[in-house]
Short mmCIF file of C-alpha atoms in Angstrom, two decimals:
data_model
loop_
_atom_site.label_atom_id
_atom_site.label_comp_id
_atom_site.label_asym_id
_atom_site.label_seq_id
_atom_site.Cartn_x
_atom_site.Cartn_y
_atom_site.Cartn_z
CA UNK Q 269 -13.43 -41.12 21.61
CA UNK Q 270 -11.41 -39.62 18.52
CA UNK Q 271 -8.39 -41.32 17.10
CA UNK Q 272 -4.82 -39.98 17.79
CA UNK Q 273 -4.58 -38.95 14.11
CA UNK Q 274 -7.01 -38.54 11.47
CA UNK Q 275 -6.84 -37.16 8.19
CA UNK Q 276 -10.23 -36.36 6.44
CA UNK Q 277 -10.87 -35.82 2.67
CA UNK Q 278 -6.69 -34.90 2.85
CA UNK Q 279 -5.55 -33.34 -0.12
CA UNK Q 280 -2.03 -32.04 -1.11
CA UNK Q 281 -0.49 -30.43 -4.31
CA UNK Q 282 2.62 -29.65 -5.54
CA UNK Q 283 2.07 -26.52 -7.12
CA UNK Q 284 -0.21 -27.33 -9.55
CA UNK Q 285 0.07 -30.70 -9.12
CA UNK Q 286 -2.61 -32.31 -7.00
CA UNK Q 287 -0.42 -35.16 -5.44
CA UNK Q 288 -3.41 -36.20 -2.90
CA UNK Q 289 -7.37 -36.80 -3.49
CA UNK Q 290 -8.67 -37.27 -0.64
CA UNK Q 291 -7.12 -39.53 2.04
CA UNK Q 292 -9.21 -40.41 4.74
CA UNK Q 293 -6.95 -41.75 7.26
CA UNK Q 294 -6.92 -42.88 11.19
CA UNK Q 295 -4.60 -44.10 13.39
CA UNK Q 296 -5.34 -45.04 17.64
CA UNK Q 297 -2.59 -44.94 20.73
CA UNK Q 298 -0.61 -47.94 20.68
CA UNK Q 299 -1.70 -49.02 17.37
CA UNK Q 300 0.75 -49.90 14.52
CA UNK Q 301 -0.29 -48.99 10.87
CA UNK Q 302 1.27 -49.69 7.64
CA UNK Q 303 0.57 -47.03 4.40
CA UNK Q 304 2.03 -49.46 1.43
CA UNK Q 305 1.84 -48.35 -2.52
CA UNK Q 306 3.99 -47.75 -5.61
CA UNK Q 307 6.34 -45.23 -6.14
CA UNK Q 308 4.48 -42.04 -6.55
CA UNK Q 309 1.35 -43.08 -5.14
CA UNK Q 310 1.83 -40.49 -2.40
CA UNK Q 311 2.66 -42.29 0.77
CA UNK Q 312 5.79 -39.63 1.32
CA UNK Q 313 3.05 -37.23 0.38
CA UNK Q 314 1.18 -38.15 3.05
CA UNK Q 315 2.98 -38.21 5.45
CA UNK Q 316 5.10 -34.96 4.59
CA UNK Q 317 1.23 -33.12 4.63
CA UNK Q 318 0.59 -34.80 7.96
CA UNK Q 319 3.69 -33.61 9.50
CA UNK Q 320 3.29 -30.07 8.35
CA UNK Q 321 5.95 -29.79 5.27
CA UNK Q 322 3.16 -29.58 3.12
CA UNK Q 323 0.60 -26.84 3.10
CA UNK Q 324 -3.16 -27.95 3.84
CA UNK Q 325 -6.33 -27.09 5.25
CA UNK Q 326 -6.77 -27.28 8.87
CA UNK Q 327 -9.59 -29.50 9.46
CA UNK Q 328 -7.86 -32.08 7.12
CA UNK Q 329 -5.46 -33.39 9.95
CA UNK Q 330 -7.12 -34.06 13.17
CA UNK Q 331 -4.67 -34.66 16.07
CA UNK Q 332 -6.86 -35.99 19.13
CA UNK Q 333 -9.95 -34.31 17.31
CA UNK Q 334 -8.07 -31.27 17.14
CA UNK Q 335 -7.18 -29.99 13.82
CA UNK Q 336 -3.79 -29.31 13.36
CA UNK Q 337 -3.40 -29.26 9.34
CA UNK Q 338 -1.25 -26.17 7.89
CA UNK Q 339 0.29 -25.67 11.11
CA UNK Q 340 3.91 -24.98 10.49
CA UNK Q 341 6.34 -27.87 10.78
CA UNK Q 342 7.85 -27.15 14.23
CA UNK Q 343 4.51 -26.92 15.42
CA UNK Q 344 3.18 -30.18 14.79
CA UNK Q 345 6.77 -31.96 16.26
CA UNK Q 346 5.76 -29.66 19.33
CA UNK Q 347 2.40 -31.56 19.24
CA UNK Q 348 3.78 -34.82 19.41
CA UNK Q 349 4.44 -36.35 15.59
CA UNK Q 350 7.98 -37.30 14.88
CA UNK Q 351 9.04 -38.65 11.40
CA UNK Q 352 11.69 -40.52 10.19
CA UNK Q 353 12.56 -38.83 6.80
CA UNK Q 354 12.73 -40.72 3.87
CA UNK Q 355 17.24 -41.38 3.02
CA UNK Q 356 17.03 -40.23 6.89
CA UNK Q 357 18.09 -36.66 6.24
CA UNK Q 358 20.97 -37.15 9.33
CA UNK Q 359 22.28 -33.75 10.39
CA UNK Q 360 26.26 -34.43 8.36
CA UNK Q 361 28.33 -31.54 10.29
CA UNK Q 362 26.84 -33.33 14.11
CA UNK Q 363 27.96 -36.40 15.52
CA UNK Q 364 25.68 -39.24 16.09
CA UNK Q 365 24.94 -38.13 19.94
CA UNK Q 366 24.75 -34.66 18.48
CA UNK Q 367 22.40 -35.89 16.35
CA UNK Q 368 19.99 -37.65 19.00
CA UNK Q 369 20.20 -34.82 21.04
CA UNK Q 370 18.97 -32.80 18.44
CA UNK Q 371 15.78 -35.23 18.28
CA UNK Q 372 14.79 -33.63 21.89
CA UNK Q 373 14.98 -30.29 20.79
CA UNK Q 374 11.94 -29.73 22.17
CA UNK Q 375 12.22 -31.39 26.10
CA UNK Q 376 9.00 -32.84 25.51
CA UNK Q 377 8.62 -34.99 28.66
CA UNK Q 378 9.07 -39.03 28.08
CA UNK Q 379 10.57 -42.29 28.78
CA UNK Q 380 13.27 -41.48 25.79
CA UNK Q 381 16.74 -40.23 26.82
CA UNK Q 382 19.86 -40.94 25.04
CA UNK Q 383 20.62 -44.02 27.58
CA UNK Q 384 17.24 -45.80 26.36
CA UNK Q 385 18.26 -44.89 22.39
CA UNK Q 386 21.56 -47.13 23.38
CA UNK Q 387 19.89 -49.14 25.39
CA UNK Q 388 17.31 -50.21 22.06
CA UNK Q 389 20.74 -49.46 19.41
CA UNK Q 390 23.48 -50.85 21.71
CA UNK Q 391 25.76 -50.04 18.07
CA UNK Q 392 25.23 -46.37 18.33
CA UNK Q 393 26.69 -46.00 21.78
CA UNK Q 394 30.14 -46.82 20.69
CA UNK Q 395 29.56 -44.51 17.31
CA UNK Q 396 28.40 -41.30 19.38
CA UNK Q 397 31.27 -39.34 18.21
CA UNK Q 398 31.56 -40.58 14.93
CA UNK Q 399 29.47 -38.49 12.22
CA UNK Q 400 26.93 -39.70 9.91
CA UNK Q 401 28.87 -40.33 6.41
CA UNK Q 402 31.37 -42.73 8.71
CA UNK Q 403 28.21 -44.74 9.83
CA UNK Q 404 26.79 -47.83 8.00
CA UNK Q 405 23.40 -47.48 6.07
CA UNK Q 406 21.67 -49.67 9.20
CA UNK Q 407 23.77 -47.29 11.82
CA UNK Q 408 22.72 -44.14 10.13
CA UNK Q 409 18.97 -45.65 10.03
CA UNK Q 410 19.22 -46.48 13.85
CA UNK Q 411 20.50 -42.81 14.15
CA UNK Q 412 17.42 -41.44 11.97
CA UNK Q 413 15.24 -43.70 14.22
CA UNK Q 414 16.67 -42.77 17.57
CA UNK Q 415 16.35 -39.15 16.73
CA UNK Q 416 12.96 -39.39 16.10
CA UNK Q 417 12.68 -41.25 19.40
CA UNK Q 418 14.51 -38.49 21.62
CA UNK Q 419 11.42 -36.52 20.49
CA UNK Q 420 9.24 -38.82 23.02
CA UNK Q 421 6.73 -38.06 20.51
CA UNK Q 422 2.99 -39.35 20.44
CA UNK Q 423 3.25 -41.12 16.95
CA UNK Q 424 6.38 -42.15 15.33
CA UNK Q 425 5.93 -42.15 11.26
CA UNK Q 426 9.06 -44.04 9.58
CA UNK Q 427 9.02 -43.75 5.76
CA UNK Q 428 10.64 -46.44 3.79
CA UNK Q 429 12.90 -47.37 6.79
CA UNK Q 430 13.98 -50.66 4.82
CA UNK Q 431 15.36 -48.73 1.60
CA UNK Q 432 18.76 -49.53 0.69
CA UNK Q 433 19.79 -51.73 3.82
CA UNK Q 434 20.59 -55.84 3.77
CA UNK Q 435 17.35 -57.62 5.03
CA UNK Q 436 19.20 -59.19 7.99
CA UNK Q 437 19.80 -55.16 9.20
CA UNK Q 438 15.75 -54.85 8.05
CA UNK Q 439 14.89 -57.60 10.26
CA UNK Q 440 16.81 -56.02 13.23
CA UNK Q 441 15.32 -52.96 12.85
CA UNK Q 442 11.66 -53.52 12.67
CA UNK Q 443 12.30 -55.77 15.67
CA UNK Q 444 13.35 -53.30 17.40
CA UNK Q 445 10.56 -51.25 16.13
CA UNK Q 446 8.38 -53.57 17.51
CA UNK Q 447 9.64 -53.43 21.29
CA UNK Q 448 8.75 -49.78 20.34
CA UNK Q 449 5.61 -50.70 19.58
CA UNK Q 450 4.85 -52.62 22.61
CA UNK Q 451 5.76 -50.48 25.04
CA UNK Q 452 2.63 -48.26 23.39
CA UNK Q 453 4.24 -45.89 21.06
CA UNK Q 454 1.78 -45.63 17.75
CA UNK Q 455 3.51 -45.92 14.62
CA UNK Q 456 2.93 -45.30 11.26
CA UNK Q 457 5.32 -47.43 8.98
CA UNK Q 458 4.77 -46.64 5.06
CA UNK Q 459 6.93 -49.49 3.55
CA UNK Q 460 7.43 -50.62 -0.21
CA UNK Q 461 7.71 -54.61 0.77
CA UNK Q 462 4.09 -55.68 1.48
CA UNK Q 463 4.57 -59.23 3.10
CA UNK Q 464 7.08 -57.16 6.12
CA UNK Q 465 4.16 -54.44 5.81
CA UNK Q 466 1.49 -56.96 6.41
CA UNK Q 467 4.08 -58.48 9.44
CA UNK Q 468 4.67 -55.63 11.60
CA UNK Q 469 1.39 -53.91 11.58
CA UNK Q 470 -2.03 -53.91 12.72
CA UNK Q 471 -3.91 -52.23 9.94
CA UNK Q 472 -2.98 -51.77 6.30
CA UNK Q 473 -3.53 -49.44 3.93
CA UNK Q 474 -2.63 -49.33 0.27
CA UNK Q 475 -2.40 -46.65 -1.46
CA UNK Q 476 -2.69 -45.69 -5.14
CA UNK Q 477 -2.55 -42.65 -7.35
CA UNK Q 478 -3.14 -40.16 -4.31
CA UNK Q 479 -6.01 -42.05 -3.22
CA UNK Q 480 -6.73 -45.11 -0.23
CA UNK Q 481 -7.23 -48.48 -2.35
CA UNK Q 482 -7.57 -50.56 0.08
CA UNK Q 483 -7.88 -50.47 4.09
CA UNK Q 484 -8.55 -53.62 6.57
CA UNK Q 485 -6.74 -55.49 9.20
CA UNK Q 486 -3.41 -56.83 8.41
CA UNK Q 487 -3.39 -59.97 8.65
CA UNK Q 488 -6.72 -60.53 7.21
CA UNK Q 489 -5.57 -59.13 3.56
CA UNK Q 490 -5.40 -61.99 0.98
CA UNK Q 491 -2.20 -61.43 -1.17
CA UNK Q 492 -4.07 -60.91 -4.45
CA UNK Q 493 -6.96 -58.37 -2.30
CA UNK Q 494 -3.32 -56.21 -1.75
CA UNK Q 495 -1.43 -56.49 -5.22
CA UNK Q 496 -5.16 -55.67 -7.48
CA UNK Q 497 -5.04 -52.46 -4.44
CA UNK Q 498 -1.36 -52.09 -5.30
CA UNK Q 499 -0.57 -52.17 -9.30
CA UNK Q 500 -4.61 -51.28 -9.85
CA UNK Q 501 -4.83 -54.52 -12.19
CA UNK X 121 74.69 -2.90 17.67
CA UNK X 122 72.68 -0.27 19.03
CA UNK X 123 70.95 -0.01 15.57
CA UNK X 124 70.02 -3.35 14.90
CA UNK X 125 69.26 -3.80 18.46
CA UNK X 126 66.71 -0.62 18.38
CA UNK X 127 65.88 -1.90 14.64
CA UNK X 128 64.95 -5.46 16.70
CA UNK X 129 62.54 -3.92 19.27
CA UNK X 130 60.47 -2.09 16.69
CA UNK X 131 59.93 -4.80 14.67
CA UNK X 132 59.08 -6.54 17.78
CA UNK X 133 57.14 -3.52 18.01
CA UNK X 134 55.15 -3.81 14.92
CA UNK X 135 54.37 -7.44 15.55
CA UNK X 136 52.70 -6.94 18.28
CA UNK X 137 51.08 -3.85 17.14
CA UNK X 138 49.82 -5.64 14.61
CA UNK X 139 48.57 -8.53 16.57
CA UNK X 140 46.38 -6.29 18.93
CA UNK X 141 44.83 -4.31 15.62
CA UNK X 142 44.20 -8.03 14.26
CA UNK X 143 41.65 -8.51 17.41
CA UNK X 144 39.84 -5.60 16.46
CA UNK X 145 39.71 -7.13 12.61
CA UNK X 146 38.34 -10.39 14.03
CA UNK X 147 35.59 -8.96 15.63
CA UNK X 148 34.92 -7.34 12.30
CA UNK X 149 35.04 -11.01 10.60
CA UNK X 150 33.29 -12.76 13.41
CA UNK X 151 29.70 -11.33 13.21
CA UNK X 152 29.90 -12.26 9.53
CA UNK X 153 31.20 -15.28 9.43
CA UNK X 154 28.64 -16.88 11.81
CA UNK X 155 25.60 -15.55 9.48
CA UNK X 156 27.97 -17.27 6.84
CA UNK X 157 28.17 -20.57 9.03
CA UNK X 158 24.62 -20.74 10.18
CA UNK X 159 22.44 -19.17 7.14
CA UNK X 160 24.80 -19.16 4.11
CA UNK X 161 23.93 -15.49 3.67
CA UNK X 162 27.21 -12.82 2.51
CA UNK X 163 26.00 -9.56 4.54
CA UNK X 164 27.06 -7.16 2.34
CA UNK X 165 25.98 -4.39 4.64
CA UNK X 166 28.05 -6.14 7.66
CA UNK X 167 30.75 -2.86 7.59
CA UNK X 168 27.43 0.02 6.91
CA UNK X 169 26.17 -1.81 10.11
CA UNK X 170 29.76 -1.04 12.20
CA UNK X 171 29.45 2.48 11.00
CA UNK X 172 25.70 2.25 12.08
CA UNK X 173 26.99 0.94 15.53
CA UNK X 174 29.76 3.43 15.93
CA UNK X 175 27.59 6.09 15.11
CA UNK X 176 24.92 5.17 17.38
CA UNK X 177 27.62 4.81 20.23
CA UNK X 178 28.52 8.41 19.55
CA UNK X 179 25.05 10.51 19.16
CA UNK X 180 24.42 8.66 22.45
CA UNK X 181 27.37 10.33 23.98
CA UNK X 182 26.34 13.72 22.62
CA UNK X 183 23.01 12.81 23.64
CA UNK X 184 23.32 11.57 27.52
CA UNK X 185 26.88 12.66 28.43
CA UNK X 186 27.62 8.65 29.33
CA UNK X 187 30.51 6.96 28.49
CA UNK X 188 31.44 3.70 26.58
CA UNK X 189 30.27 1.50 29.40
CA UNK X 190 26.97 2.60 29.13
CA UNK X 191 27.00 2.48 25.34
CA UNK X 192 28.12 -1.07 25.44
CA UNK X 193 24.66 -1.83 27.73
CA UNK X 194 22.31 -0.39 25.40
CA UNK X 195 24.21 -0.51 22.00
CA UNK X 196 24.72 -3.77 21.65
CA UNK X 197 21.57 -5.58 22.98
CA UNK X 198 19.88 -2.93 20.44
CA UNK X 199 21.73 -3.78 17.41
CA UNK X 200 20.77 -7.48 18.40
CA UNK X 201 17.30 -6.49 18.29
CA UNK X 202 17.96 -5.15 15.37
CA UNK X 203 19.51 -8.06 13.59
CA UNK X 204 16.67 -10.40 14.83
CA UNK X 205 14.08 -7.98 13.51
CA UNK X 206 16.22 -7.79 10.37
CA UNK X 207 16.83 -11.09 9.70
CA UNK X 208 12.86 -12.48 10.47
CA UNK X 209 11.01 -9.63 8.27
CA UNK X 210 13.64 -9.14 5.35
CA UNK X 211 16.45 -11.85 5.01
CA UNK X 212 14.60 -14.87 5.59
CA UNK X 213 12.93 -14.09 2.36
CA UNK X 214 15.99 -13.87 0.69
CA UNK X 215 17.05 -17.33 1.61
CA UNK X 216 16.35 -20.68 0.52
CA UNK X 217 17.30 -20.31 -3.38
CA UNK X 218 19.06 -18.37 -5.34
CA UNK X 219 22.47 -16.75 -4.15
CA UNK X 220 22.00 -13.39 -5.26
CA UNK X 221 18.49 -11.99 -3.86
CA UNK X 222 20.44 -11.84 -0.01
CA UNK X 223 23.60 -9.73 -1.90
CA UNK X 224 21.54 -7.65 -3.83
CA UNK X 225 18.98 -6.99 -0.74
CA UNK X 226 21.74 -6.71 1.88
CA UNK X 227 24.08 -4.35 -0.72
CA UNK X 228 20.54 -2.58 -1.00
CA UNK X 229 20.50 -2.04 2.65
CA UNK X 230 24.18 -0.81 2.74
CA UNK X 231 23.19 2.35 0.22
CA UNK X 232 20.63 2.79 2.74
CA UNK X 233 22.28 2.89 5.95
CA UNK X 234 24.98 4.61 4.50
CA UNK X 235 22.61 7.52 2.87
CA UNK X 236 20.73 7.77 6.43
CA UNK X 237 24.10 8.09 8.42
CA UNK X 238 25.55 11.13 5.93
CA UNK X 239 22.16 12.64 6.50
CA UNK X 240 21.98 12.61 10.34
CA UNK X 241 25.77 12.93 10.72
CA UNK X 242 26.90 14.88 7.92
CA UNK X 243 30.08 13.39 6.35
CA UNK X 244 32.49 14.52 9.01
CA UNK X 245 34.33 12.00 10.47
CA UNK X 246 33.86 11.55 14.65
CA UNK X 247 35.30 9.44 17.39
CA UNK X 248 34.13 8.39 20.66
CA UNK X 249 35.60 9.52 24.05
CA UNK X 250 36.54 6.82 26.29
CA UNK X 251 37.54 8.80 29.34
CA UNK X 252 41.55 8.62 28.34
CA UNK X 253 41.59 5.01 27.88
CA UNK X 254 42.10 5.54 24.44
CA UNK X 255 45.60 6.92 25.12
CA UNK X 256 46.22 5.20 28.52
CA UNK X 257 49.04 2.45 28.03
CA UNK X 258 51.64 0.11 29.57
CA UNK X 259 55.28 0.45 29.56
CA UNK X 260 56.75 -3.05 28.58
CA UNK X 261 60.14 -2.12 27.25
CA UNK X 262 62.30 1.09 26.40
CA UNK X 263 60.69 0.59 22.80
CA UNK X 264 57.74 -1.00 23.29
CA UNK X 265 54.32 -0.01 25.13
CA UNK X 266 50.92 -1.47 24.54
CA UNK X 267 47.93 0.50 24.83
CA UNK X 268 45.25 -0.62 27.13
CA UNK X 269 42.78 0.22 24.74
CA UNK X 270 44.12 -2.22 21.85
CA UNK X 271 44.88 -4.76 24.66
CA UNK X 272 40.92 -4.58 25.91
CA UNK X 273 39.64 -4.95 22.43
CA UNK X 274 41.85 -8.16 21.66
CA UNK X 275 41.07 -9.69 24.83
CA UNK X 276 37.23 -9.02 24.12
CA UNK X 277 37.67 -10.84 20.83
CA UNK X 278 39.34 -14.01 22.11
CA UNK X 279 36.68 -14.21 24.74
CA UNK X 280 33.91 -13.85 21.77
CA UNK X 281 35.65 -16.37 20.07
CA UNK X 282 35.95 -18.89 22.34
CA UNK X 283 32.04 -17.95 23.45
CA UNK X 284 31.26 -18.58 20.74
CA UNK X 285 32.84 -22.11 19.76
CA UNK X 286 31.62 -23.27 23.14
CA UNK X 287 28.37 -22.66 22.18
CA UNK X 288 27.88 -23.70 18.59
CA UNK X 289 29.78 -27.10 19.90
CA UNK X 290 28.51 -27.65 23.26
CA UNK X 291 24.80 -26.70 23.84
CA UNK X 292 21.37 -26.84 23.08
CA UNK X 293 21.04 -23.50 20.74
CA UNK X 294 24.57 -24.16 19.06
CA UNK X 295 22.88 -27.65 17.74
CA UNK X 296 19.91 -26.24 16.47
CA UNK X 297 22.00 -23.52 14.81
CA UNK X 298 24.24 -25.93 13.29
CA UNK X 299 21.15 -28.62 12.59
CA UNK X 300 19.12 -25.50 10.72
CA UNK X 301 22.45 -24.51 8.57
CA UNK X 302 22.79 -28.49 7.93
CA UNK X 303 19.30 -28.73 6.62
CA UNK X 304 16.56 -26.66 7.65
CA UNK X 305 13.63 -28.44 6.82
CA UNK X 306 14.37 -31.74 8.45
CA UNK X 307 15.17 -29.01 11.34
CA UNK X 308 11.93 -28.27 11.54
CA UNK X 309 10.59 -31.90 11.82
CA UNK X 310 12.87 -32.18 15.67
CA UNK X 311 10.79 -28.28 16.56
CA UNK X 312 13.54 -26.06 15.60
CA UNK X 313 11.30 -23.16 13.72
CA UNK X 314 14.45 -22.68 10.83
CA UNK X 315 13.55 -18.42 10.92
CA UNK X 316 13.56 -18.31 14.35
CA UNK X 317 17.16 -19.97 14.78
CA UNK X 318 18.37 -17.28 12.05
CA UNK X 319 17.20 -14.85 13.38
CA UNK X 320 18.76 -15.59 16.72
CA UNK X 321 22.21 -16.46 15.00
CA UNK X 322 21.78 -12.97 13.28
CA UNK X 323 21.19 -11.10 16.99
CA UNK X 324 24.01 -12.83 17.66
CA UNK X 325 26.00 -11.35 14.86
CA UNK X 326 24.92 -7.64 14.99
CA UNK X 327 25.44 -8.07 18.59
CA UNK X 328 28.87 -8.58 17.71
CA UNK X 329 28.98 -5.74 15.27
CA UNK X 330 27.91 -3.35 18.19
CA UNK X 331 31.19 -4.18 19.99
CA UNK X 332 33.27 -3.80 17.16
CA UNK X 333 31.20 -0.70 16.43
CA UNK X 334 31.90 0.95 19.80
CA UNK X 335 35.54 -0.34 19.66
CA UNK X 336 36.53 1.32 16.55
CA UNK X 337 34.90 4.79 17.44
CA UNK X 338 37.09 4.92 20.64
CA UNK X 339 40.26 3.67 18.58
CA UNK X 340 39.71 5.89 15.27
CA UNK X 341 37.30 8.34 13.97
CA UNK X 342 34.86 6.68 11.76
CA UNK X 343 32.80 8.46 8.77
CA UNK X 344 29.94 7.58 7.31
CA UNK X 345 30.67 6.12 4.22
CA UNK X 346 33.63 4.00 5.76
CA UNK X 347 31.63 0.86 6.18
CA UNK X 348 32.61 -1.35 2.79
CA UNK X 349 36.43 -0.33 3.80
CA UNK X 350 35.57 -2.66 7.10
CA UNK X 351 33.40 -5.15 4.97
CA UNK X 352 36.41 -6.23 3.05
CA UNK X 353 38.76 -6.30 6.45
CA UNK X 354 35.80 -8.44 7.72
CA UNK X 355 36.16 -10.72 4.28
CA UNK X 356 39.65 -10.68 3.98
CA UNK X 357 39.89 -12.03 7.83
CA UNK X 358 37.28 -15.02 7.19
CA UNK X 359 38.99 -16.06 3.59
CA UNK X 360 42.27 -16.03 5.52
CA UNK X 361 40.90 -18.10 8.31
CA UNK X 362 39.23 -20.43 6.19
CA UNK X 363 34.89 -20.85 6.74
CA UNK X 364 33.48 -22.37 8.72
CA UNK X 365 35.71 -22.40 11.94
CA UNK X 366 35.77 -19.07 14.49
CA UNK X 367 39.26 -19.64 15.72
CA UNK X 368 39.84 -19.80 12.05
CA UNK X 369 38.31 -16.35 11.39
CA UNK X 370 40.03 -15.28 14.87
CA UNK X 371 43.50 -16.32 13.78
CA UNK X 372 42.35 -14.73 10.33
CA UNK X 373 42.10 -11.65 11.48
CA UNK X 374 45.22 -11.41 13.85
CA UNK X 375 46.81 -12.23 10.53
CA UNK X 376 45.63 -9.42 8.75
CA UNK X 377 46.37 -7.14 11.44
CA UNK X 378 50.27 -7.71 11.63
CA UNK X 379 50.63 -8.33 7.36
CA UNK X 380 48.97 -4.68 7.90
CA UNK X 381 51.51 -3.74 10.33
CA UNK X 382 54.90 -5.09 8.43
CA UNK X 383 53.74 -3.39 5.25
CA UNK X 384 53.04 0.26 6.83
CA UNK X 385 56.57 -0.52 8.19
CA UNK X 386 58.49 -1.25 5.16
CA UNK X 387 56.58 1.72 3.44
CA UNK X 388 53.63 3.88 4.91
CA UNK X 389 51.87 3.70 1.64
CA UNK X 390 51.89 0.26 1.75
CA UNK X 391 49.69 -1.25 4.83
CA UNK X 392 46.24 -1.86 3.56
CA UNK X 393 47.63 -3.26 -0.17
CA UNK X 394 50.26 -5.62 2.31
CA UNK X 395 46.61 -7.32 3.39
CA UNK X 396 44.86 -7.21 0.08
CA UNK X 397 47.87 -9.07 -1.00
CA UNK X 398 47.85 -11.96 1.29
CA UNK X 399 43.98 -12.45 1.23
CA UNK X 400 45.27 -12.75 -2.58
CA UNK X 401 47.45 -15.30 -1.80
CA UNK X 402 45.75 -17.26 0.34
CA UNK X 403 42.80 -17.19 -1.69
CA UNK X 404 45.78 -18.84 -4.82
CA UNK X 405 47.79 -21.26 -2.57
CA UNK X 406 44.71 -22.43 -0.09
CA UNK X 407 41.92 -21.25 -1.94
CA UNK X 408 39.56 -23.10 1.18
CA UNK X 409 41.98 -20.82 3.71
CA UNK X 410 44.44 -21.40 6.29
CA UNK X 411 42.41 -23.31 8.73
CA UNK X 412 39.22 -24.40 7.02
CA UNK X 413 36.91 -26.73 9.39
CA UNK X 414 38.09 -30.23 9.09
CA UNK X 415 35.54 -33.00 9.93
CA UNK X 416 34.77 -36.88 10.76
#
């Protein structure tokens, strides 16, 4: 059986600059996979390439074994991959609730709706009519995650959701994601915090300069192995 | 004193006719406001597309003998289709970077439309017969009568404004319009093809342009070179009202109509100039317009 999502020798470019040099990656249904790495290791580029924001060739990205590489982002979204983008990227002229509804634009069927999101993040219910700029960083991130869940995805990709947030807020966010994962959703977590990434994931990839420098079962990897793969020293 | 009483009635009539004329200006401006609001696209060909719709209605009338109602049923969908194609095939390619390419392309389109109309219809002004509707009126008092046609135009403008506000505020497509306007890349991640969303917005814009053009041809005569003047009125209404709010644009059109009417009453040579001066005054005093969108 083919994995839910697989990339084979994935390469990606920004103009003439090559950012990814042949990434082999896979995630199964119900699995949580972390990607760690230093700045500019290619983590966000990888998510962008998978989600259709960068040009890649068809056979480099397989969803259920079918080539989907190079499809425009809105077609990838329709296939059930939802991204929580780095920096949250909420729509500033939409309220919290409208942002969530925008996430459900395609109307894919599934368990996620406004009530489920408000049950996962009770703080958002009170702020449903607020605009994103009036929210705290944590609330903004909850909205961004809720918006992605509203798409009823098969795969949720989270890009550095801990960035700029207080540790206690990060803990709560990951606790909520844990609930989501236990309900059976596949999640890719891109994180700078290695020990956090290890704790929340089944398997872990380490990227270095656009290549996979380490892959393994999260809890069996040692600190030394990861820091070697992370920094290349 | 009979003179001052009739003077008063005269002013009331001027204001009323100005408000009704403003309904037509609001229709001119609404499509421009919509395209700017969703795509940050300033459509220099907007006025020429209004005139194109006028001539399409005139040609349809001449060719088939059908009345203005048929013109609405045929030309509004046709202009909407034209808008979709125009945005999808041409204007989308100009967006996303510099502000200049869309200006240049729509400026070129303006010249093409004007010269195409000149070639097809000659420079003669023409109008669209409305079967007596254009002269029918209701007498309110001894000095004031209201034309049925301006009244209908006013009501349609208000209905379209209300419809746009509701659509943008409450529907799935309205959220998509606003989301794609805020951040087209992130909108793509939600499954919204921003190229499609933009093309839909231009389709709605040109559907309103079609209605404006048909009403214009019923109300007065049009010539192929008239477009830039109507573009100017539309711009002025948007600037007076403030960007990003349909009711603001509507109010801007009404104010422009009233100011022009008052100007005409003071001196028949001053009407249009009074409108321009009002627009300049708003730019000086409240550069964001009288009713800018407030949020948050």
